[in-house]
């Protein structure tokens, strides 16, 4: 645990120095990997502890960081990757927190993701987003049926 804290502190200092141009070193793949690793670390931390309903909101920024890193490494830049990463983050938050009020923003972001993917011409992203949407719908209907009985 101590090594992880030290590594995160060193990365934060390095990122701050680069942000304020005190050091001049930039490689897009390295920064995408750093963002991905931050998202992955938070996911591992949350899932290792066990996802508590009141801690599930941590999955929103973690999923955004994780998927922004993945999409940057896959060279899928543009407005599509931001909306899609946010949609996946909302989906994880909704899935593990069981908050009913998150359904409306999730469906709105899901629709925006599909529209943005179609506009950018990334059919793979559309299929990916549709898969997430179908999974969310299946989970929701399964839960509704379980509550009805």
Short mmCIF file of C-alpha atoms in Angstrom, two decimals:
data_model
loop_
_atom_site.label_atom_id
_atom_site.label_comp_id
_atom_site.label_asym_id
_atom_site.label_seq_id
_atom_site.Cartn_x
_atom_site.Cartn_y
_atom_site.Cartn_z
CA UNK A 1 0.00 0.00 0.00
CA UNK A 2 2.83 2.38 0.85
CA UNK A 3 4.54 1.73 -2.50
CA UNK A 4 1.29 2.48 -4.31
CA UNK A 5 0.89 5.79 -2.49
CA UNK A 6 4.49 6.74 -3.27
CA UNK A 7 4.06 5.80 -6.95
CA UNK A 8 0.84 7.82 -7.22
CA UNK A 9 2.53 10.81 -5.54
CA UNK A 10 5.48 10.64 -7.96
CA UNK A 11 3.09 10.44 -10.92
CA UNK A 12 1.10 13.38 -9.59
CA UNK A 13 4.25 15.50 -9.17
CA UNK A 14 5.45 14.51 -12.64
CA UNK A 15 2.05 15.29 -14.16
CA UNK A 16 1.98 18.68 -12.39
CA UNK A 17 5.47 19.57 -13.63
CA UNK A 18 4.47 18.64 -17.18
CA UNK A 19 1.18 20.53 -16.94
CA UNK A 20 2.88 23.77 -15.95
CA UNK A 21 5.63 23.18 -18.55
CA UNK A 22 8.40 23.03 -15.97
CA UNK A 23 9.59 19.95 -17.80
CA UNK A 24 9.02 19.50 -21.51
CA UNK A 25 8.23 15.89 -22.18
CA UNK A 26 5.06 14.69 -23.83
CA UNK A 27 4.04 11.48 -25.50
CA UNK A 28 0.34 10.95 -26.13
CA UNK A 29 0.50 7.19 -25.59
CA UNK A 30 2.24 7.57 -22.24
CA UNK A 31 -0.38 9.99 -20.92
CA UNK A 32 -3.18 7.74 -22.15
CA UNK A 33 -1.53 4.88 -20.29
CA UNK A 34 -1.26 6.99 -17.11
CA UNK A 35 -4.95 7.96 -17.29
CA UNK A 36 -5.86 4.32 -17.93
CA UNK A 37 -3.78 3.20 -14.95
CA UNK A 38 -5.46 5.70 -12.61
CA UNK A 39 -8.88 4.39 -13.66
CA UNK A 40 -7.73 0.81 -13.28
CA UNK A 41 -6.28 1.46 -9.80
CA UNK A 42 -9.56 2.96 -8.58
CA UNK A 43 -11.54 0.05 -10.07
CA UNK A 44 -9.27 -2.49 -8.38
CA UNK A 45 -9.54 -0.60 -5.08
CA UNK A 46 -13.35 -0.38 -5.21
CA UNK A 47 -13.89 -3.98 -6.32
CA UNK A 48 -11.31 -5.38 -3.88
CA UNK A 49 -13.08 -3.69 -0.96
CA UNK A 50 -16.44 -4.81 -2.27
CA UNK A 51 -18.69 -2.30 -3.96
CA UNK A 52 -20.75 -0.53 -1.36
CA UNK A 53 -23.80 1.35 -2.57
CA UNK A 54 -22.66 4.64 -1.04
CA UNK A 55 -19.17 4.31 -2.61
CA UNK A 56 -20.40 3.43 -6.10
CA UNK A 57 -20.13 7.06 -7.24
CA UNK A 58 -16.33 6.54 -7.32
CA UNK A 59 -16.86 4.38 -10.38
CA UNK A 60 -17.97 7.38 -12.48
CA UNK A 61 -14.60 9.20 -12.60
CA UNK A 62 -12.73 5.89 -12.54
CA UNK A 63 -14.62 4.59 -15.57
CA UNK A 64 -14.17 7.90 -17.39
CA UNK A 65 -10.40 7.74 -16.80
CA UNK A 66 -10.20 4.05 -17.66
CA UNK A 67 -12.14 4.29 -20.91
CA UNK A 68 -10.59 7.60 -21.98
CA UNK A 69 -7.22 5.88 -21.69
CA UNK A 70 -8.44 2.87 -23.66
CA UNK A 71 -9.96 5.02 -26.41
CA UNK A 72 -6.84 7.20 -26.62
CA UNK A 73 -4.63 4.14 -26.92
CA UNK A 74 -6.92 2.85 -29.69
CA UNK A 75 -6.61 6.27 -31.39
CA UNK A 76 -10.34 6.97 -31.27
CA UNK A 77 -10.20 10.70 -30.69
CA UNK A 78 -13.05 13.14 -30.97
CA UNK A 79 -16.30 13.90 -29.21
CA UNK A 80 -17.36 10.28 -29.36
CA UNK A 81 -14.83 9.06 -26.83
CA UNK A 82 -15.82 11.64 -24.18
CA UNK A 83 -19.53 10.88 -24.37
CA UNK A 84 -18.95 7.15 -24.51
CA UNK A 85 -16.59 7.16 -21.49
CA UNK A 86 -19.09 9.23 -19.50
CA UNK A 87 -21.91 6.86 -20.49
CA UNK A 88 -19.92 3.83 -19.33
CA UNK A 89 -19.14 5.63 -16.05
CA UNK A 90 -22.81 6.42 -15.48
CA UNK A 91 -23.70 2.83 -16.31
CA UNK A 92 -21.26 1.46 -13.70
CA UNK A 93 -22.50 3.93 -11.09
CA UNK A 94 -26.14 3.06 -11.79
CA UNK A 95 -25.43 -0.67 -11.85
CA UNK A 96 -23.73 -0.83 -8.46
CA UNK A 97 -25.53 1.97 -6.58
CA UNK A 98 -29.07 0.88 -7.50
CA UNK A 99 -30.12 4.56 -7.61
CA UNK A 100 -33.36 5.02 -9.55
CA UNK A 101 -32.72 8.67 -10.40
CA UNK A 102 -29.68 7.71 -12.52
CA UNK A 103 -31.84 5.97 -15.14
CA UNK A 104 -32.85 9.18 -16.95
CA UNK A 105 -29.31 10.64 -17.30
CA UNK A 106 -28.03 7.20 -18.31
CA UNK A 107 -30.60 6.84 -21.08
CA UNK A 108 -29.91 10.40 -22.27
CA UNK A 109 -26.14 9.80 -22.40
CA UNK A 110 -26.73 6.46 -24.10
CA UNK A 111 -28.72 8.22 -26.85
CA UNK A 112 -26.04 10.90 -27.18
CA UNK A 113 -23.37 8.20 -27.50
CA UNK A 114 -25.23 6.49 -30.31
CA UNK A 115 -25.79 9.79 -32.15
CA UNK A 116 -22.15 10.86 -31.68
CA UNK A 117 -20.89 7.48 -32.88
CA UNK A 118 -23.07 7.62 -35.98
CA UNK A 119 -21.95 11.19 -36.69
CA UNK A 120 -18.26 10.29 -36.37
CA UNK A 121 -18.74 7.21 -38.54
CA UNK A 122 -17.39 4.73 -36.01
CA UNK A 123 -19.67 1.73 -36.46
CA UNK A 124 -17.61 -0.31 -33.97
CA UNK A 125 -18.42 2.25 -31.30
CA UNK A 126 -22.11 2.06 -32.17
CA UNK A 127 -22.06 -1.70 -31.73
CA UNK A 128 -20.18 -1.33 -28.44
CA UNK A 129 -22.63 1.28 -27.15
CA UNK A 130 -25.62 -0.78 -28.28
CA UNK A 131 -24.20 -3.78 -26.43
CA UNK A 132 -23.92 -1.70 -23.26
CA UNK A 133 -27.47 -0.43 -23.75
CA UNK A 134 -28.84 -3.91 -24.30
CA UNK A 135 -27.03 -5.13 -21.18
CA UNK A 136 -28.48 -2.26 -19.14
CA UNK A 137 -31.96 -2.94 -20.49
CA UNK A 138 -31.66 -6.68 -19.74
CA UNK A 139 -30.45 -5.95 -16.22
CA UNK A 140 -33.25 -3.44 -15.66
CA UNK A 141 -36.02 -5.76 -16.90
CA UNK A 142 -34.61 -8.67 -14.89
CA UNK A 143 -34.64 -6.51 -11.77
CA UNK A 144 -38.17 -5.27 -12.48
CA UNK A 145 -39.42 -8.84 -12.88
CA UNK A 146 -37.70 -9.89 -9.66
CA UNK A 147 -39.35 -7.00 -7.80
CA UNK A 148 -42.76 -7.88 -9.26
CA UNK A 149 -42.69 -11.38 -7.74
#
